């Protein structure tokens, strides 16, 4: 089974465009949950460019499913996470100028920092997922620092310009998922997934969680959040059915 965690950052981005209070990402989260999402993801960035502290606080209060706080390993945000107690934190690299998260974490070169972060989160029973490239060295390091899960970066696969590149990137995700699973890690995937490219990712047996934001909110503009989330869940469930039949 693959569960869908819906990222609501883009709703907050739209709100911030006018600096007012609509649309409210918290309302979007409730609608996504009502439509069947298994979890809600929000990224509290250091610069608060979309999700802000108020959103996170209320999300924690109203969330009925799983709250995944995406964050950088930054001391201020770590303290907020330890105070808020989300179910899961997904640790990402963060650059101020980037449009969105641009690549996976370098766990190898931030080994001690990641180990300490995992220990601090675990003390509060918060699970830790590290967002990494589909790369065995980084996955091994994720296991060694004590992460519970890796989220494999699907951005290069999603942005591949031709079928050969696409197959090449997909093959890396397939083999890395098996590798991470064999290491004893839970395996999630995310970034750039949409109503076309998600199907192949769902065929990977070891993946059991997806984190998707932009494509769902883009579709929601036309059809509403309820339909957009349900369409993605149907797509995931259909693909998963095929993956189970293929065994
Ligand atoms: N996973 C991570 C770690 C991300 O940083 C993002 C983007 O916020 C997503 C998943 C969702 O990506 P998208 O908005 O392209 O679906």
PDB file of C-alpha atoms and ligand atoms in Angstrom:
ATOM      1  CA  UNK A   1       0.000   0.000   0.000  1.00  0.00           C
ATOM      2  CA  UNK A   2       1.168   3.511  -0.793  1.00  0.00           C
ATOM      3  CA  UNK A   3      -0.106   6.439   1.227  1.00  0.00           C
ATOM      4  CA  UNK A   4      -0.383   9.998  -0.038  1.00  0.00           C
ATOM      5  CA  UNK A   5       0.824  12.936   2.009  1.00  0.00           C
ATOM      6  CA  UNK A   6      -0.351  16.219   0.514  1.00  0.00           C
ATOM      7  CA  UNK A   7       1.951  19.226   0.656  1.00  0.00           C
ATOM      8  CA  UNK A   8       0.019  22.474   1.203  1.00  0.00           C
ATOM      9  CA  UNK A   9       2.873  24.981   0.818  1.00  0.00           C
ATOM     10  CA  UNK A  10       1.518  26.273  -2.482  1.00  0.00           C
ATOM     11  CA  UNK A  11      -1.717  27.385  -0.870  1.00  0.00           C
ATOM     12  CA  UNK A  12       0.352  29.468   1.537  1.00  0.00           C
ATOM     13  CA  UNK A  13       2.385  30.836  -1.387  1.00  0.00           C
ATOM     14  CA  UNK A  14      -0.827  32.133  -2.961  1.00  0.00           C
ATOM     15  CA  UNK A  15      -1.880  33.726   0.325  1.00  0.00           C
ATOM     16  CA  UNK A  16       1.502  35.404   0.681  1.00  0.00           C
ATOM     17  CA  UNK A  17       1.189  36.906  -2.815  1.00  0.00           C
ATOM     18  CA  UNK A  18      -1.254  39.437  -1.341  1.00  0.00           C
ATOM     19  CA  UNK A  19      -0.145  39.289   2.270  1.00  0.00           C
ATOM     20  CA  UNK A  20      -3.699  38.682   3.503  1.00  0.00           C
ATOM     21  CA  UNK A  21      -5.329  35.645   5.030  1.00  0.00           C
ATOM     22  CA  UNK A  22      -6.720  33.783   2.019  1.00  0.00           C
ATOM     23  CA  UNK A  23      -6.492  31.113   0.847  1.00  0.00           C
ATOM     24  CA  UNK A  24      -5.763  29.492   4.180  1.00  0.00           C
ATOM     25  CA  UNK A  25      -3.413  26.466   3.991  1.00  0.00           C
ATOM     26  CA  UNK A  26      -4.979  25.047   7.138  1.00  0.00           C
ATOM     27  CA  UNK A  27      -8.414  24.890   5.459  1.00  0.00           C
ATOM     28  CA  UNK A  28      -6.728  23.264   2.449  1.00  0.00           C
ATOM     29  CA  UNK A  29      -5.199  20.659   4.748  1.00  0.00           C
ATOM     30  CA  UNK A  30      -8.588  19.838   6.247  1.00  0.00           C
ATOM     31  CA  UNK A  31     -10.092  19.475   2.763  1.00  0.00           C
ATOM     32  CA  UNK A  32      -7.211  17.239   1.657  1.00  0.00           C
ATOM     33  CA  UNK A  33      -7.745  15.027   4.697  1.00  0.00           C
ATOM     34  CA  UNK A  34     -11.486  14.848   4.034  1.00  0.00           C
ATOM     35  CA  UNK A  35     -10.688  13.761   0.468  1.00  0.00           C
ATOM     36  CA  UNK A  36      -8.618  10.870   1.810  1.00  0.00           C
ATOM     37  CA  UNK A  37      -5.048  12.128   2.179  1.00  0.00           C
ATOM     38  CA  UNK A  38      -3.107  10.050   4.691  1.00  0.00           C
ATOM     39  CA  UNK A  39      -1.018  12.964   5.841  1.00  0.00           C
ATOM     40  CA  UNK A  40      -0.277  16.649   5.449  1.00  0.00           C
ATOM     41  CA  UNK A  41       3.146  18.074   4.669  1.00  0.00           C
ATOM     42  CA  UNK A  42       4.247  21.652   5.213  1.00  0.00           C
ATOM     43  CA  UNK A  43       7.681  23.187   4.918  1.00  0.00           C
ATOM     44  CA  UNK A  44       8.474  25.825   7.517  1.00  0.00           C
ATOM     45  CA  UNK A  45      11.313  27.625   5.802  1.00  0.00           C
ATOM     46  CA  UNK A  46      13.812  29.785   7.582  1.00  0.00           C
ATOM     47  CA  UNK A  47      12.564  32.813   5.576  1.00  0.00           C
ATOM     48  CA  UNK A  48       8.862  31.900   6.180  1.00  0.00           C
ATOM     49  CA  UNK A  49       8.158  32.529   2.523  1.00  0.00           C
ATOM     50  CA  UNK A  50       4.960  30.467   2.571  1.00  0.00           C
ATOM     51  CA  UNK A  51       4.063  28.420   5.665  1.00  0.00           C
ATOM     52  CA  UNK A  52       4.427  30.434   8.873  1.00  0.00           C
ATOM     53  CA  UNK A  53       4.511  29.631  12.570  1.00  0.00           C
ATOM     54  CA  UNK A  54       0.768  30.223  12.969  1.00  0.00           C
ATOM     55  CA  UNK A  55      -0.029  27.732  10.198  1.00  0.00           C
ATOM     56  CA  UNK A  56       2.091  25.050  11.812  1.00  0.00           C
ATOM     57  CA  UNK A  57       0.604  25.656  15.250  1.00  0.00           C
ATOM     58  CA  UNK A  58      -2.991  25.380  14.003  1.00  0.00           C
ATOM     59  CA  UNK A  59      -2.178  22.459  11.711  1.00  0.00           C
ATOM     60  CA  UNK A  60      -0.866  20.559  14.697  1.00  0.00           C
ATOM     61  CA  UNK A  61      -4.115  21.289  16.545  1.00  0.00           C
ATOM     62  CA  UNK A  62      -6.520  20.314  13.766  1.00  0.00           C
ATOM     63  CA  UNK A  63      -4.613  17.570  11.947  1.00  0.00           C
ATOM     64  CA  UNK A  64      -6.436  14.251  12.056  1.00  0.00           C
ATOM     65  CA  UNK A  65      -3.946  12.185  10.067  1.00  0.00           C
ATOM     66  CA  UNK A  66      -0.182  12.504  10.015  1.00  0.00           C
ATOM     67  CA  UNK A  67       1.692  15.793  10.176  1.00  0.00           C
ATOM     68  CA  UNK A  68       4.996  15.820   8.320  1.00  0.00           C
ATOM     69  CA  UNK A  69       7.058  18.948   8.969  1.00  0.00           C
ATOM     70  CA  UNK A  70       9.554  19.496   6.195  1.00  0.00           C
ATOM     71  CA  UNK A  71      12.484  21.530   7.480  1.00  0.00           C
ATOM     72  CA  UNK A  72      16.151  22.337   7.261  1.00  0.00           C
ATOM     73  CA  UNK A  73      18.530  21.232  10.013  1.00  0.00           C
ATOM     74  CA  UNK A  74      18.507  24.744  11.392  1.00  0.00           C
ATOM     75  CA  UNK A  75      18.567  25.276  15.171  1.00  0.00           C
ATOM     76  CA  UNK A  76      15.606  27.674  15.279  1.00  0.00           C
ATOM     77  CA  UNK A  77      13.418  25.321  13.252  1.00  0.00           C
ATOM     78  CA  UNK A  78      14.637  22.260  15.176  1.00  0.00           C
ATOM     79  CA  UNK A  79      13.436  23.904  18.397  1.00  0.00           C
ATOM     80  CA  UNK A  80      10.058  24.691  16.825  1.00  0.00           C
ATOM     81  CA  UNK A  81       9.746  21.046  15.722  1.00  0.00           C
ATOM     82  CA  UNK A  82      10.609  19.787  19.202  1.00  0.00           C
ATOM     83  CA  UNK A  83       7.956  22.110  20.637  1.00  0.00           C
ATOM     84  CA  UNK A  84       5.276  21.347  18.047  1.00  0.00           C
ATOM     85  CA  UNK A  85       5.718  17.574  17.994  1.00  0.00           C
ATOM     86  CA  UNK A  86       4.760  16.668  14.414  1.00  0.00           C
ATOM     87  CA  UNK A  87       4.528  12.933  13.701  1.00  0.00           C
ATOM     88  CA  UNK A  88       7.412  13.110  11.261  1.00  0.00           C
ATOM     89  CA  UNK A  89      10.080  15.587  10.228  1.00  0.00           C
ATOM     90  CA  UNK A  90      11.511  15.435   6.723  1.00  0.00           C
ATOM     91  CA  UNK A  91      14.917  17.045   6.646  1.00  0.00           C
ATOM     92  CA  UNK A  92      15.823  18.891   3.457  1.00  0.00           C
ATOM     93  CA  UNK A  93      18.675  21.165   2.403  1.00  0.00           C
ATOM     94  CA  UNK A  94      17.523  24.767   2.132  1.00  0.00           C
ATOM     95  CA  UNK A  95      18.916  27.645   0.106  1.00  0.00           C
ATOM     96  CA  UNK A  96      17.370  31.071   0.344  1.00  0.00           C
ATOM     97  CA  UNK A  97      17.385  31.761  -3.402  1.00  0.00           C
ATOM     98  CA  UNK A  98      15.945  28.457  -4.579  1.00  0.00           C
ATOM     99  CA  UNK A  99      12.402  28.290  -6.008  1.00  0.00           C
ATOM    100  CA  UNK A 100      11.857  24.926  -4.350  1.00  0.00           C
ATOM    101  CA  UNK A 101      14.053  22.257  -2.727  1.00  0.00           C
ATOM    102  CA  UNK A 102      16.665  21.621  -5.384  1.00  0.00           C
ATOM    103  CA  UNK A 103      18.339  18.389  -4.380  1.00  0.00           C
ATOM    104  CA  UNK A 104      18.888  15.802  -1.702  1.00  0.00           C
ATOM    105  CA  UNK A 105      20.741  16.227   1.576  1.00  0.00           C
ATOM    106  CA  UNK A 106      24.443  15.548   1.849  1.00  0.00           C
ATOM    107  CA  UNK A 107      24.144  13.230   4.850  1.00  0.00           C
ATOM    108  CA  UNK A 108      27.729  11.993   4.489  1.00  0.00           C
ATOM    109  CA  UNK A 109      29.240  15.443   5.001  1.00  0.00           C
ATOM    110  CA  UNK A 110      26.762  16.411   7.720  1.00  0.00           C
ATOM    111  CA  UNK A 111      26.985  13.123   9.570  1.00  0.00           C
ATOM    112  CA  UNK A 112      27.299  14.392  13.164  1.00  0.00           C
ATOM    113  CA  UNK A 113      24.679  17.100  12.665  1.00  0.00           C
ATOM    114  CA  UNK A 114      22.174  14.580  11.281  1.00  0.00           C
ATOM    115  CA  UNK A 115      22.939  12.041  14.000  1.00  0.00           C
ATOM    116  CA  UNK A 116      22.327  14.596  16.727  1.00  0.00           C
ATOM    117  CA  UNK A 117      19.140  15.784  15.013  1.00  0.00           C
ATOM    118  CA  UNK A 118      17.811  12.210  14.813  1.00  0.00           C
ATOM    119  CA  UNK A 119      18.610  11.650  18.487  1.00  0.00           C
ATOM    120  CA  UNK A 120      16.861  14.863  19.555  1.00  0.00           C
ATOM    121  CA  UNK A 121      13.748  14.065  17.504  1.00  0.00           C
ATOM    122  CA  UNK A 122      13.621  10.487  18.731  1.00  0.00           C
ATOM    123  CA  UNK A 123      13.746  11.674  22.338  1.00  0.00           C
ATOM    124  CA  UNK A 124      10.377  13.305  21.593  1.00  0.00           C
ATOM    125  CA  UNK A 125       9.105  10.295  19.605  1.00  0.00           C
ATOM    126  CA  UNK A 126       9.218  12.217  16.318  1.00  0.00           C
ATOM    127  CA  UNK A 127      10.146  10.064  13.327  1.00  0.00           C
ATOM    128  CA  UNK A 128      12.860  11.336  11.012  1.00  0.00           C
ATOM    129  CA  UNK A 129      12.947  11.076   7.240  1.00  0.00           C
ATOM    130  CA  UNK A 130      15.971  12.328   5.304  1.00  0.00           C
ATOM    131  CA  UNK A 131      15.368  13.646   1.794  1.00  0.00           C
ATOM    132  CA  UNK A 132      18.196  12.174  -0.274  1.00  0.00           C
ATOM    133  CA  UNK A 133      19.173  11.525  -3.858  1.00  0.00           C
ATOM    134  CA  UNK A 134      18.696   7.920  -4.993  1.00  0.00           C
ATOM    135  CA  UNK A 135      22.297   7.152  -4.083  1.00  0.00           C
ATOM    136  CA  UNK A 136      23.504   4.168  -2.024  1.00  0.00           C
ATOM    137  CA  UNK A 137      26.205   6.078  -0.136  1.00  0.00           C
ATOM    138  CA  UNK A 138      23.744   8.712   1.063  1.00  0.00           C
ATOM    139  CA  UNK A 139      21.190   6.040   1.983  1.00  0.00           C
ATOM    140  CA  UNK A 140      23.814   4.102   3.972  1.00  0.00           C
ATOM    141  CA  UNK A 141      24.708   7.308   5.822  1.00  0.00           C
ATOM    142  CA  UNK A 142      21.011   7.949   6.508  1.00  0.00           C
ATOM    143  CA  UNK A 143      20.748   4.535   8.135  1.00  0.00           C
ATOM    144  CA  UNK A 144      23.940   5.098  10.130  1.00  0.00           C
ATOM    145  CA  UNK A 145      22.802   8.449  11.564  1.00  0.00           C
ATOM    146  CA  UNK A 146      19.625   6.786  12.826  1.00  0.00           C
ATOM    147  CA  UNK A 147      16.967   7.987  10.362  1.00  0.00           C
ATOM    148  CA  UNK A 148      13.737   6.001  10.255  1.00  0.00           C
ATOM    149  CA  UNK A 149      12.991   6.736   6.640  1.00  0.00           C
ATOM    150  CA  UNK A 150      14.452   8.174   3.457  1.00  0.00           C
ATOM    151  CA  UNK A 151      12.444  10.200   0.999  1.00  0.00           C
ATOM    152  CA  UNK A 152      14.012   9.632  -2.389  1.00  0.00           C
ATOM    153  CA  UNK A 153      14.269  12.739  -4.534  1.00  0.00           C
ATOM    154  CA  UNK A 154      12.244  12.146  -7.701  1.00  0.00           C
ATOM    155  CA  UNK A 155      12.911  15.604  -9.175  1.00  0.00           C
ATOM    156  CA  UNK A 156      15.508  14.483 -11.733  1.00  0.00           C
ATOM    157  CA  UNK A 157      13.186  11.699 -12.887  1.00  0.00           C
ATOM    158  CA  UNK A 158      10.249  14.121 -13.097  1.00  0.00           C
ATOM    159  CA  UNK A 159      12.265  16.733 -15.002  1.00  0.00           C
ATOM    160  CA  UNK A 160      13.986  14.318 -17.417  1.00  0.00           C
ATOM    161  CA  UNK A 161      13.822  15.759 -20.909  1.00  0.00           C
ATOM    162  CA  UNK A 162      13.810  12.533 -22.922  1.00  0.00           C
ATOM    163  CA  UNK A 163      12.763   8.892 -22.452  1.00  0.00           C
ATOM    164  CA  UNK A 164      16.343   7.606 -22.094  1.00  0.00           C
ATOM    165  CA  UNK A 165      17.113  10.060 -19.312  1.00  0.00           C
ATOM    166  CA  UNK A 166      13.754   9.265 -17.766  1.00  0.00           C
ATOM    167  CA  UNK A 167      14.481   5.509 -17.728  1.00  0.00           C
ATOM    168  CA  UNK A 168      17.952   6.162 -16.339  1.00  0.00           C
ATOM    169  CA  UNK A 169      16.607   8.263 -13.457  1.00  0.00           C
ATOM    170  CA  UNK A 170      13.791   5.798 -12.779  1.00  0.00           C
ATOM    171  CA  UNK A 171      16.265   2.905 -12.628  1.00  0.00           C
ATOM    172  CA  UNK A 172      18.207   4.757  -9.933  1.00  0.00           C
ATOM    173  CA  UNK A 173      15.042   5.206  -7.877  1.00  0.00           C
ATOM    174  CA  UNK A 174      14.117   1.522  -8.315  1.00  0.00           C
ATOM    175  CA  UNK A 175      17.499   0.198  -7.183  1.00  0.00           C
ATOM    176  CA  UNK A 176      17.838   2.752  -4.374  1.00  0.00           C
ATOM    177  CA  UNK A 177      14.397   1.879  -3.028  1.00  0.00           C
ATOM    178  CA  UNK A 178      15.378  -1.787  -2.787  1.00  0.00           C
ATOM    179  CA  UNK A 179      18.687  -0.820  -1.212  1.00  0.00           C
ATOM    180  CA  UNK A 180      17.058   1.458   1.390  1.00  0.00           C
ATOM    181  CA  UNK A 181      14.459  -1.186   2.218  1.00  0.00           C
ATOM    182  CA  UNK A 182      17.197  -3.791   2.689  1.00  0.00           C
ATOM    183  CA  UNK A 183      18.956  -1.353   5.048  1.00  0.00           C
ATOM    184  CA  UNK A 184      15.822  -1.434   7.198  1.00  0.00           C
ATOM    185  CA  UNK A 185      14.601   2.040   6.257  1.00  0.00           C
ATOM    186  CA  UNK A 186      11.078   3.019   5.330  1.00  0.00           C
ATOM    187  CA  UNK A 187      10.988   4.416   1.803  1.00  0.00           C
ATOM    188  CA  UNK A 188       9.103   7.462   0.600  1.00  0.00           C
ATOM    189  CA  UNK A 189       9.442   9.446  -2.626  1.00  0.00           C
ATOM    190  CA  UNK A 190       8.651  12.951  -3.694  1.00  0.00           C
ATOM    191  CA  UNK A 191       9.288  16.055  -5.720  1.00  0.00           C
ATOM    192  CA  UNK A 192       7.850  16.868  -9.119  1.00  0.00           C
ATOM    193  CA  UNK A 193       5.404  13.962  -9.085  1.00  0.00           C
ATOM    194  CA  UNK A 194       2.229  14.533 -11.098  1.00  0.00           C
ATOM    195  CA  UNK A 195      -0.752  12.725 -12.616  1.00  0.00           C
ATOM    196  CA  UNK A 196       1.443  11.268 -15.371  1.00  0.00           C
ATOM    197  CA  UNK A 197       4.783  10.357 -13.844  1.00  0.00           C
ATOM    198  CA  UNK A 198       3.565   9.027 -10.469  1.00  0.00           C
ATOM    199  CA  UNK A 199       2.375   5.707 -11.908  1.00  0.00           C
ATOM    200  CA  UNK A 200       5.875   4.317 -12.535  1.00  0.00           C
ATOM    201  CA  UNK A 201       6.933   5.306  -9.024  1.00  0.00           C
ATOM    202  CA  UNK A 202       3.929   3.427  -7.607  1.00  0.00           C
ATOM    203  CA  UNK A 203       5.151   0.246  -9.311  1.00  0.00           C
ATOM    204  CA  UNK A 204       8.189   0.187  -7.004  1.00  0.00           C
ATOM    205  CA  UNK A 205       7.380  -2.323  -4.274  1.00  0.00           C
ATOM    206  CA  UNK A 206       9.485  -0.814  -1.513  1.00  0.00           C
ATOM    207  CA  UNK A 207       7.926   2.646  -1.700  1.00  0.00           C
ATOM    208  CA  UNK A 208       5.083   3.124   0.752  1.00  0.00           C
ATOM    209  CA  UNK A 209       4.644   6.885   0.993  1.00  0.00           C
ATOM    210  CA  UNK A 210       4.465   9.747  -1.497  1.00  0.00           C
ATOM    211  CA  UNK A 211       4.759  13.460  -0.779  1.00  0.00           C
ATOM    212  CA  UNK A 212       3.060  15.515  -3.483  1.00  0.00           C
ATOM    213  CA  UNK A 213       2.146  19.196  -3.570  1.00  0.00           C
ATOM    214  CA  UNK A 214       2.407  21.257  -6.724  1.00  0.00           C
ATOM    215  CA  UNK A 215       0.556  19.045  -9.198  1.00  0.00           C
ATOM    216  CA  UNK A 216      -2.335  18.480  -6.792  1.00  0.00           C
ATOM    217  CA  UNK A 217      -2.754  22.158  -5.980  1.00  0.00           C
ATOM    218  CA  UNK A 218      -2.391  23.072  -9.672  1.00  0.00           C
ATOM    219  CA  UNK A 219      -5.251  20.693 -10.534  1.00  0.00           C
ATOM    220  CA  UNK A 220      -7.241  21.935  -7.525  1.00  0.00           C
ATOM    221  CA  UNK A 221      -7.448  25.387  -9.128  1.00  0.00           C
ATOM    222  CA  UNK A 222      -9.651  23.857 -11.851  1.00  0.00           C
ATOM    223  CA  UNK A 223     -11.463  21.046 -10.097  1.00  0.00           C
ATOM    224  CA  UNK A 224     -11.178  21.775  -6.382  1.00  0.00           C
ATOM    225  CA  UNK A 225      -9.024  20.177  -3.698  1.00  0.00           C
ATOM    226  CA  UNK A 226     -11.421  17.296  -3.078  1.00  0.00           C
ATOM    227  CA  UNK A 227     -11.371  16.104  -6.710  1.00  0.00           C
ATOM    228  CA  UNK A 228      -7.647  16.739  -7.153  1.00  0.00           C
ATOM    229  CA  UNK A 229      -6.704  14.694  -4.073  1.00  0.00           C
ATOM    230  CA  UNK A 230      -9.169  11.908  -4.923  1.00  0.00           C
ATOM    231  CA  UNK A 231      -7.830  11.721  -8.513  1.00  0.00           C
ATOM    232  CA  UNK A 232      -4.297  11.248  -7.190  1.00  0.00           C
ATOM    233  CA  UNK A 233      -5.385   8.633  -4.658  1.00  0.00           C
ATOM    234  CA  UNK A 234      -7.273   6.722  -7.401  1.00  0.00           C
ATOM    235  CA  UNK A 235      -4.210   6.828  -9.611  1.00  0.00           C
ATOM    236  CA  UNK A 236      -1.983   5.549  -6.791  1.00  0.00           C
ATOM    237  CA  UNK A 237      -4.432   2.808  -5.818  1.00  0.00           C
ATOM    238  CA  UNK A 238      -4.838   1.623  -9.416  1.00  0.00           C
ATOM    239  CA  UNK A 239      -1.101   1.516  -9.968  1.00  0.00           C
ATOM    240  CA  UNK A 240      -0.540  -0.275  -6.667  1.00  0.00           C
ATOM    241  CA  UNK A 241      -3.133  -2.861  -7.635  1.00  0.00           C
ATOM    242  CA  UNK A 242      -1.120  -3.567 -10.787  1.00  0.00           C
ATOM    243  CA  UNK A 243       2.125  -3.769  -8.848  1.00  0.00           C
ATOM    244  CA  UNK A 244       0.565  -6.373  -6.547  1.00  0.00           C
ATOM    245  CA  UNK A 245      -0.800  -8.373  -9.498  1.00  0.00           C
ATOM    246  CA  UNK A 246       2.658  -8.236 -11.129  1.00  0.00           C
ATOM    247  CA  UNK A 247       4.313 -10.110  -8.199  1.00  0.00           C
TER     248      UNK A 247
HETATM  249  N1  LIG B   1       9.218  16.324  -0.969  1.00  0.00           N
HETATM  250  C1  LIG B   1      10.092  17.297  -0.626  1.00  0.00           C
HETATM  251  C2  LIG B   1      11.225  16.931   0.267  1.00  0.00           C
HETATM  252  C3  LIG B   1       9.930  18.611  -1.100  1.00  0.00           C
HETATM  253  O1  LIG B   1      10.818  19.554  -0.761  1.00  0.00           O
HETATM  254  C4  LIG B   1       8.818  18.917  -1.899  1.00  0.00           C
HETATM  255  C5  LIG B   1       8.594  20.323  -2.351  1.00  0.00           C
HETATM  256  O2  LIG B   1       8.186  21.100  -1.287  1.00  0.00           O
HETATM  257  C6  LIG B   1       7.926  17.882  -2.204  1.00  0.00           C
HETATM  258  C7  LIG B   1       8.163  16.584  -1.754  1.00  0.00           C
HETATM  259  C8  LIG B   1       6.724  18.115  -3.038  1.00  0.00           C
HETATM  260  O3  LIG B   1       7.139  18.466  -4.319  1.00  0.00           O
HETATM  261  P1  LIG B   1       6.060  18.938  -5.383  1.00  0.00           P
HETATM  262  O4  LIG B   1       5.477  20.212  -4.864  1.00  0.00           O
HETATM  263  O5  LIG B   1       6.866  19.113  -6.629  1.00  0.00           O
HETATM  264  O6  LIG B   1       5.034  17.852  -5.479  1.00  0.00           O
END
